[in-house]
PDB file of C-alpha atoms in Angstrom:
ATOM      1  CA  MET K   5      46.778  92.709 132.173  1.00  0.00           C
ATOM      2  CA  ALA K   6      48.364  91.094 135.258  1.00  0.00           C
ATOM      3  CA  GLU K   7      45.557  88.543 135.463  1.00  0.00           C
ATOM      4  CA  SER K   8      46.097  87.536 131.842  1.00  0.00           C
ATOM      5  CA  LEU K   9      49.803  86.856 132.505  1.00  0.00           C
ATOM      6  CA  ARG K  10      49.061  84.670 135.559  1.00  0.00           C
ATOM      7  CA  PRO K  11      49.445  80.967 134.665  1.00  0.00           C
ATOM      8  CA  THR K  12      46.312  78.931 134.837  1.00  0.00           C
ATOM      9  CA  ARG K  13      46.301  75.608 136.664  1.00  0.00           C
ATOM     10  CA  SER K  14      43.901  72.810 136.028  1.00  0.00           C
ATOM     11  CA  ARG K  15      42.605  71.826 139.463  1.00  0.00           C
ATOM     12  CA  ILE K  16      40.686  68.643 139.899  1.00  0.00           C
ATOM     13  CA  PRO K  17      37.544  69.161 141.942  1.00  0.00           C
ATOM     14  CA  GLY K  18      37.852  67.615 145.392  1.00  0.00           C
ATOM     15  CA  SER K  19      41.666  67.297 145.339  1.00  0.00           C
ATOM     16  CA  GLY K  20      42.027  69.315 148.545  1.00  0.00           C
ATOM     17  CA  LEU K  21      39.559  67.086 150.355  1.00  0.00           C
ATOM     18  CA  ALA K  22      41.422  64.009 149.141  1.00  0.00           C
ATOM     19  CA  LYS K  23      44.735  65.347 150.499  1.00  0.00           C
ATOM     20  CA  GLY K  24      43.173  66.065 153.866  1.00  0.00           C
ATOM     21  CA  LEU K  25      41.676  62.578 154.076  1.00  0.00           C
ATOM     22  CA  ALA K  26      45.055  61.081 153.144  1.00  0.00           C
ATOM     23  CA  VAL K  27      46.694  62.835 156.103  1.00  0.00           C
ATOM     24  CA  THR K  28      43.926  61.556 158.367  1.00  0.00           C
ATOM     25  CA  LEU K  29      44.353  57.993 157.145  1.00  0.00           C
ATOM     26  CA  ARG K  30      48.144  58.082 157.646  1.00  0.00           C
ATOM     27  CA  THR K  31      47.667  59.324 161.204  1.00  0.00           C
ATOM     28  CA  MET K  32      45.071  56.680 161.981  1.00  0.00           C
ATOM     29  CA  THR K  33      47.396  53.850 160.939  1.00  0.00           C
ATOM     30  CA  LYS K  34      50.287  55.008 163.135  1.00  0.00           C
ATOM     31  CA  LYS K  35      50.795  53.659 166.642  1.00  0.00           C
ATOM     32  CA  THR K  36      49.715  56.010 169.409  1.00  0.00           C
ATOM     33  CA  VAL K  37      52.534  57.082 171.728  1.00  0.00           C
ATOM     34  CA  THR K  38      51.610  58.338 175.192  1.00  0.00           C
ATOM     35  CA  ALA K  39      54.169  60.258 177.239  1.00  0.00           C
ATOM     36  CA  GLN K  40      54.052  59.067 180.853  1.00  0.00           C
ATOM     37  CA  TYR K  41      54.604  62.513 182.340  1.00  0.00           C
ATOM     38  CA  PRO K  42      55.567  63.290 185.133  1.00  0.00           C
ATOM     39  CA  ASP K  43      56.940  59.794 185.765  1.00  0.00           C
ATOM     40  CA  ALA K  44      58.951  60.004 182.542  1.00  0.00           C
ATOM     41  CA  GLN K  45      60.518  63.371 181.779  1.00  0.00           C
ATOM     42  CA  PRO K  46      60.288  64.546 178.174  1.00  0.00           C
ATOM     43  CA  GLU K  47      63.412  64.776 176.052  1.00  0.00           C
ATOM     44  CA  LEU K  48      63.643  68.490 175.348  1.00  0.00           C
ATOM     45  CA  PRO K  49      65.794  70.077 172.653  1.00  0.00           C
ATOM     46  CA  PRO K  50      69.101  71.443 173.961  1.00  0.00           C
ATOM     47  CA  ARG K  51      68.067  75.057 173.326  1.00  0.00           C
ATOM     48  CA  SER K  52      64.607  74.884 174.881  1.00  0.00           C
ATOM     49  CA  ARG K  53      63.225  78.106 176.334  1.00  0.00           C
ATOM     50  CA  GLY K  54      62.022  77.090 179.762  1.00  0.00           C
ATOM     51  CA  VAL K  55      63.071  79.736 182.253  1.00  0.00           C
ATOM     52  CA  ILE K  56      65.738  82.447 182.440  1.00  0.00           C
ATOM     53  CA  GLY K  57      68.729  82.064 184.748  1.00  0.00           C
ATOM     54  CA  LEU K  58      70.766  84.972 186.143  1.00  0.00           C
ATOM     55  CA  PHE K  59      74.556  84.889 186.539  1.00  0.00           C
ATOM     56  CA  GLU K  60      74.722  87.718 189.047  1.00  0.00           C
ATOM     57  CA  GLU K  61      78.509  88.173 188.972  1.00  0.00           C
ATOM     58  CA  ASN K  62      78.375  89.280 185.324  1.00  0.00           C
ATOM     59  CA  CYS K  63      75.560  91.809 185.774  1.00  0.00           C
ATOM     60  CA  THR K  64      76.725  95.446 185.691  1.00  0.00           C
ATOM     61  CA  VAL K  65      73.243  96.966 186.098  1.00  0.00           C
ATOM     62  CA  CYS K  66      73.384  98.519 182.644  1.00  0.00           C
ATOM     63  CA  MET K  67      69.548  98.253 182.455  1.00  0.00           C
ATOM     64  CA  LEU K  68      69.746  97.263 178.797  1.00  0.00           C
ATOM     65  CA  CYS K  69      67.647  94.121 179.270  1.00  0.00           C
ATOM     66  CA  ALA K  70      64.902  96.021 181.114  1.00  0.00           C
ATOM     67  CA  ARG K  71      64.778  98.779 178.472  1.00  0.00           C
ATOM     68  CA  GLU K  72      64.615  96.339 175.546  1.00  0.00           C
ATOM     69  CA  CYS K  73      61.995  94.030 177.104  1.00  0.00           C
ATOM     70  CA  PRO K  74      58.752  94.473 175.091  1.00  0.00           C
ATOM     71  CA  ASP K  75      56.627  93.349 178.054  1.00  0.00           C
ATOM     72  CA  TRP K  76      58.400  95.390 180.740  1.00  0.00           C
ATOM     73  CA  CYS K  77      58.531  92.343 182.984  1.00  0.00           C
ATOM     74  CA  ILE K  78      62.103  92.864 184.302  1.00  0.00           C
ATOM     75  CA  TYR K  79      62.540  94.863 187.509  1.00  0.00           C
ATOM     76  CA  ILE K  80      66.019  96.071 188.518  1.00  0.00           C
ATOM     77  CA  ASP K  81      67.068  98.145 191.555  1.00  0.00           C
ATOM     78  CA  SER K  82      70.622  99.205 192.365  1.00  0.00           C
ATOM     79  CA  HIS K  83      72.722 101.746 194.218  1.00  0.00           C
ATOM     80  CA  LYS K  84      76.168 103.257 193.747  1.00  0.00           C
ATOM     81  CA  GLU K  85      79.178 102.570 195.934  1.00  0.00           C
ATOM     82  CA  THR K  86      82.532 104.320 196.037  1.00  0.00           C
ATOM     83  CA  VAL K  87      85.501 102.045 195.426  1.00  0.00           C
ATOM     84  CA  PRO K  88      88.858 103.105 196.935  1.00  0.00           C
ATOM     85  CA  PRO K  89      91.760 103.546 194.496  1.00  0.00           C
ATOM     86  CA  PRO K  90      93.783 100.401 193.821  1.00  0.00           C
ATOM     87  CA  ALA K  91      97.067 102.276 194.368  1.00  0.00           C
ATOM     88  CA  PRO K  92      98.021 105.223 196.596  1.00  0.00           C
ATOM     89  CA  GLY K  93      97.416 108.519 194.872  1.00  0.00           C
ATOM     90  CA  GLY K  94      94.784 107.071 192.559  1.00  0.00           C
ATOM     91  CA  ARG K  95      91.260 108.280 192.006  1.00  0.00           C
ATOM     92  CA  GLU K  96      88.202 106.827 193.676  1.00  0.00           C
ATOM     93  CA  ARG K  97      85.660 105.217 191.413  1.00  0.00           C
ATOM     94  CA  SER K  98      81.962 104.493 191.716  1.00  0.00           C
ATOM     95  CA  ARG K  99      80.268 101.264 190.671  1.00  0.00           C
ATOM     96  CA  ASN K 100      76.703 100.004 190.537  1.00  0.00           C
ATOM     97  CA  VAL K 101      75.671  97.376 193.060  1.00  0.00           C
ATOM     98  CA  LEU K 102      72.691  95.170 192.248  1.00  0.00           C
ATOM     99  CA  ASP K 103      69.932  95.238 194.865  1.00  0.00           C
ATOM    100  CA  ARG K 104      67.087  93.544 193.015  1.00  0.00           C
ATOM    101  CA  PHE K 105      66.710  91.627 189.767  1.00  0.00           C
ATOM    102  CA  ALA K 106      63.286  90.068 189.199  1.00  0.00           C
ATOM    103  CA  ILE K 107      61.407  88.690 186.192  1.00  0.00           C
ATOM    104  CA  ASP K 108      57.620  88.379 186.103  1.00  0.00           C
ATOM    105  CA  PHE K 109      57.042  85.191 184.111  1.00  0.00           C
ATOM    106  CA  SER K 110      53.305  85.799 184.069  1.00  0.00           C
ATOM    107  CA  LEU K 111      54.053  88.646 181.638  1.00  0.00           C
ATOM    108  CA  CYS K 112      57.102  87.212 179.893  1.00  0.00           C
ATOM    109  CA  MET K 113      56.468  86.023 176.332  1.00  0.00           C
ATOM    110  CA  TYR K 114      59.812  84.136 176.105  1.00  0.00           C
ATOM    111  CA  CYS K 115      61.114  86.148 173.188  1.00  0.00           C
ATOM    112  CA  GLY K 116      64.703  86.003 174.460  1.00  0.00           C
ATOM    113  CA  ILE K 117      65.492  89.635 173.636  1.00  0.00           C
ATOM    114  CA  CYS K 118      66.899  90.254 177.126  1.00  0.00           C
ATOM    115  CA  ILE K 119      69.350  87.377 176.701  1.00  0.00           C
ATOM    116  CA  GLU K 120      70.432  88.503 173.242  1.00  0.00           C
ATOM    117  CA  VAL K 121      71.037  92.157 174.151  1.00  0.00           C
ATOM    118  CA  CYS K 122      72.922  91.477 177.408  1.00  0.00           C
ATOM    119  CA  PRO K 123      76.522  92.532 176.605  1.00  0.00           C
ATOM    120  CA  PHE K 124      78.053  90.769 179.623  1.00  0.00           C
ATOM    121  CA  ASP K 125      76.475  87.273 179.387  1.00  0.00           C
ATOM    122  CA  ALA K 126      74.480  87.543 182.604  1.00  0.00           C
ATOM    123  CA  LEU K 127      71.240  85.912 181.345  1.00  0.00           C
ATOM    124  CA  PHE K 128      70.849  82.384 179.980  1.00  0.00           C
ATOM    125  CA  TRP K 129      68.066  80.056 178.893  1.00  0.00           C
ATOM    126  CA  SER K 130      67.375  77.039 181.092  1.00  0.00           C
ATOM    127  CA  PRO K 131      65.316  74.059 179.848  1.00  0.00           C
ATOM    128  CA  GLU K 132      63.494  73.818 183.203  1.00  0.00           C
ATOM    129  CA  PHE K 133      59.767  74.338 182.752  1.00  0.00           C
ATOM    130  CA  GLU K 134      58.204  72.964 185.944  1.00  0.00           C
ATOM    131  CA  TYR K 135      57.569  76.187 187.821  1.00  0.00           C
ATOM    132  CA  ALA K 136      53.783  76.458 187.686  1.00  0.00           C
ATOM    133  CA  GLU K 137      52.146  78.167 190.669  1.00  0.00           C
ATOM    134  CA  THR K 138      48.619  78.432 192.017  1.00  0.00           C
ATOM    135  CA  ASP K 139      49.138  82.121 192.764  1.00  0.00           C
ATOM    136  CA  ILE K 140      50.083  84.428 189.903  1.00  0.00           C
ATOM    137  CA  HIS K 141      52.197  86.559 192.232  1.00  0.00           C
ATOM    138  CA  GLU K 142      54.521  83.598 192.792  1.00  0.00           C
ATOM    139  CA  LEU K 143      55.558  83.744 189.135  1.00  0.00           C
ATOM    140  CA  THR K 144      57.698  86.816 189.849  1.00  0.00           C
ATOM    141  CA  HIS K 145      61.108  85.265 190.447  1.00  0.00           C
ATOM    142  CA  GLU K 146      63.632  87.305 192.425  1.00  0.00           C
ATOM    143  CA  ARG K 147      67.383  87.154 191.853  1.00  0.00           C
ATOM    144  CA  ASP K 148      67.942  84.312 194.347  1.00  0.00           C
ATOM    145  CA  LYS K 149      65.495  82.115 192.436  1.00  0.00           C
ATOM    146  CA  LEU K 150      66.957  83.181 189.101  1.00  0.00           C
ATOM    147  CA  ARG K 151      70.408  82.248 190.388  1.00  0.00           C
ATOM    148  CA  GLU K 152      69.153  78.763 191.265  1.00  0.00           C
ATOM    149  CA  TRP K 153      67.914  78.346 187.676  1.00  0.00           C
ATOM    150  CA  MET K 154      71.412  79.254 186.503  1.00  0.00           C
ATOM    151  CA  TRP K 155      72.801  75.896 187.653  1.00  0.00           C
ATOM    152  CA  THR K 156      70.368  74.079 185.327  1.00  0.00           C
ATOM    153  CA  VAL K 157      71.663  75.857 182.211  1.00  0.00           C
ATOM    154  CA  PRO K 158      73.254  73.292 179.839  1.00  0.00           C
ATOM    155  CA  ALA K 159      76.790  73.693 178.614  1.00  0.00           C
ATOM    156  CA  PRO K 160      77.189  75.519 175.299  1.00  0.00           C
ATOM    157  CA  PRO K 161      77.504  73.313 172.219  1.00  0.00           C
ATOM    158  CA  ALA K 162      80.950  72.532 170.896  1.00  0.00           C
ATOM    159  CA  LEU K 163      82.272  74.609 168.050  1.00  0.00           C
ATOM    160  CA  ASP K 164      82.284  73.218 164.539  1.00  0.00           C
ATOM    161  CA  PRO K 165      85.801  71.931 163.768  1.00  0.00           C
ATOM    162  CA  GLY K 166      85.622  73.470 160.316  1.00  0.00           C
ATOM    163  CA  ALA K 167      84.368  76.849 161.545  1.00  0.00           C
ATOM    164  CA  GLU K 168      86.482  79.974 161.349  1.00  0.00           C
ATOM    165  CA  GLU K 169      88.326  80.875 164.530  1.00  0.00           C
ATOM    166  CA  PRO K 170      86.739  83.775 166.458  1.00  0.00           C
ATOM    167  CA  LYS K 171      88.463  87.111 165.969  1.00  0.00           C
ATOM    168  CA  GLU K 172      88.907  87.549 169.715  1.00  0.00           C
ATOM    169  CA  LEU K 173      90.889  84.295 170.007  1.00  0.00           C
ATOM    170  CA  ALA K 174      92.980  85.132 166.955  1.00  0.00           C
ATOM    171  CA  ALA K 175      93.837  88.585 168.352  1.00  0.00           C
ATOM    172  CA  ALA K 176      94.673  87.162 171.785  1.00  0.00           C
ATOM    173  CA  ARG K 177      96.893  84.447 170.280  1.00  0.00           C
ATOM    174  CA  LYS K 178      98.678  87.010 168.097  1.00  0.00           C
ATOM    175  CA  THR K 179      99.373  89.210 171.121  1.00  0.00           C
ATOM    176  CA  ALA K 180     100.629  86.231 173.150  1.00  0.00           C
ATOM    177  CA  ASP K 181     102.960  85.137 170.321  1.00  0.00           C
ATOM    178  CA  LYS K 182     104.312  88.666 170.015  1.00  0.00           C
ATOM    179  CA  LEU K 183     105.017  88.918 173.750  1.00  0.00           C
ATOM    180  CA  ALA K 184     106.673  85.488 173.726  1.00  0.00           C
ATOM    181  CA  ALA K 185     108.894  86.501 170.772  1.00  0.00           C
ATOM    182  CA  GLU K 186     109.896  89.729 172.529  1.00  0.00           C
ATOM    183  CA  ALA K 187     110.737  87.836 175.722  1.00  0.00           C
ATOM    184  CA  ALA K 188     112.838  85.314 173.760  1.00  0.00           C
ATOM    185  CA  THR K 189     114.698  88.115 171.965  1.00  0.00           C
ATOM    186  CA  ALA K 190     115.421  89.889 175.250  1.00  0.00           C
ATOM    187  CA  ALA K 191     116.701  86.641 176.801  1.00  0.00           C
ATOM    188  CA  GLU K 192     119.006  86.010 173.837  1.00  0.00           C
ATOM    189  CA  ALA K 193     120.355  89.565 173.983  1.00  0.00           C
ATOM    190  CA  GLN K 194     121.008  89.253 177.705  1.00  0.00           C
ATOM    191  CA  ALA K 195     122.795  85.934 177.224  1.00  0.00           C
ATOM    192  CA  ALA K 196     124.956  87.391 174.436  1.00  0.00           C
ATOM    193  CA  GLU K 197     125.822  90.403 176.578  1.00  0.00           C
ATOM    194  CA  GLN K 198     126.863  88.189 179.479  1.00  0.00           C
ATOM    195  CA  ALA K 199     129.018  86.064 177.155  1.00  0.00           C
ATOM    196  CA  ALA K 200     130.827  89.186 175.902  1.00  0.00           C
ATOM    197  CA  TRP K 201     131.840  90.307 179.408  1.00  0.00           C
ATOM    198  CA  PRO K 202     135.523  89.546 180.307  1.00  0.00           C
ATOM    199  CA  GLU K 203     136.055  86.958 183.011  1.00  0.00           C
ATOM    200  CA  PRO K 204     137.292  88.378 186.363  1.00  0.00           C
ATOM    201  CA  PRO K 205     140.950  87.572 187.213  1.00  0.00           C
ATOM    202  CA  ALA K 206     141.591  84.686 189.591  1.00  0.00           C
ATOM    203  CA  THR K 207     142.500  85.733 193.139  1.00  0.00           C
ATOM    204  CA  GLY K 208     144.592  82.629 193.764  1.00  0.00           C
ATOM    205  CA  THR K 209     144.061  79.037 194.746  1.00  0.00           C
ATOM    206  CA  THR K 210     144.977  77.330 197.951  1.00  0.00           C
ATOM    207  CA  THR K 211     147.800  74.757 197.705  1.00  0.00           C
ATOM    208  CA  GLY K 212     148.945  73.042 200.838  1.00  0.00           C
ATOM    209  CA  THR K 213     149.398  75.455 203.758  1.00  0.00           C
ATOM    210  CA  THR K 214     150.045  78.506 201.561  1.00  0.00           C
ATOM    211  CA  THR K 215     148.290  80.139 198.610  1.00  0.00           C
ATOM    212  CA  THR K 216     149.767  80.951 195.221  1.00  0.00           C
ATOM    213  CA  THR K 217     150.280  84.524 196.351  1.00  0.00           C
ATOM    214  CA  GLY K 218     152.766  83.408 198.992  1.00  0.00           C
ATOM    215  CA  MET K 219     150.561  84.380 201.934  1.00  0.00           C
ATOM    216  CA  PRO K 220     150.039  81.808 204.700  1.00  0.00           C
ATOM    217  CA  ASP K 221     146.709  80.038 204.908  1.00  0.00           C
ATOM    218  CA  PRO K 222     144.888  81.344 208.003  1.00  0.00           C
ATOM    219  CA  SER K 223     142.992  78.056 208.331  1.00  0.00           C
ATOM    220  CA  LYS K 224     146.267  76.106 208.949  1.00  0.00           C
ATOM    221  CA  PRO K 225     148.449  76.395 212.099  1.00  0.00           C
ATOM    222  CA  SER K 226     151.713  78.225 211.504  1.00  0.00           C
ATOM    223  CA  ASP K 227     155.035  76.399 211.825  1.00  0.00           C
ATOM    224  CA  PRO K 228     157.373  77.837 214.530  1.00  0.00           C
ATOM    225  CA  GLN K 229     160.347  77.112 212.288  1.00  0.00           C
ATOM    226  CA  ASP K 230     159.011  79.479 209.667  1.00  0.00           C
ATOM    227  CA  GLY K 231     159.294  82.361 212.056  1.00  0.00           C
ATOM    228  CA  ALA K 232     162.717  81.258 213.203  1.00  0.00           C
ATOM    229  CA  SER K 233     164.035  81.144 209.665  1.00  0.00           C
TER     230      SER K 233
END
């Protein structure tokens, strides 16, 4: 029943061969372009998957990249350290310290899962691809080598002007506007309170050798006639 409902197409014998020959003829008429590598470096796409760079400061040794790697080519070693409390009377905390972070690129299949699952942006793609070795053991890059690849990572592309603003930026801007409004309100209230305070009475002003209170000015010499009178 299903075969009877399938539409029938009239296929000309040899049409597939004709299409294949047409592709061959179009290729034969085009000019051959030879890339002069390594004298001329190829123009790679901006998101090329060459090698993986490690931004060590962002790594928290969560082991998520090593657990999610389908080839098990990521090796991580760490130890715990006790951090003193930031304030007196606080509680000591423990943190993970990275000892080793290595990737065996002889096993890596460049799937990019480790970069996608990293929650702290510690792994990035670099377009560098010239790291061939004569010894397969040299393809295991330790964290120092991975950190060197980090400086070849291109800058992220600019955001689309018409794209929606990220929720994180919107929340941060809303919080900043709220704090600024509260600070402005507090400043206005303080200014109004200071304006409502009564001015302190004047203690007197100096005129000549005496003040308005009738007391002699200690900064001026006294007149002997004043005492005589």
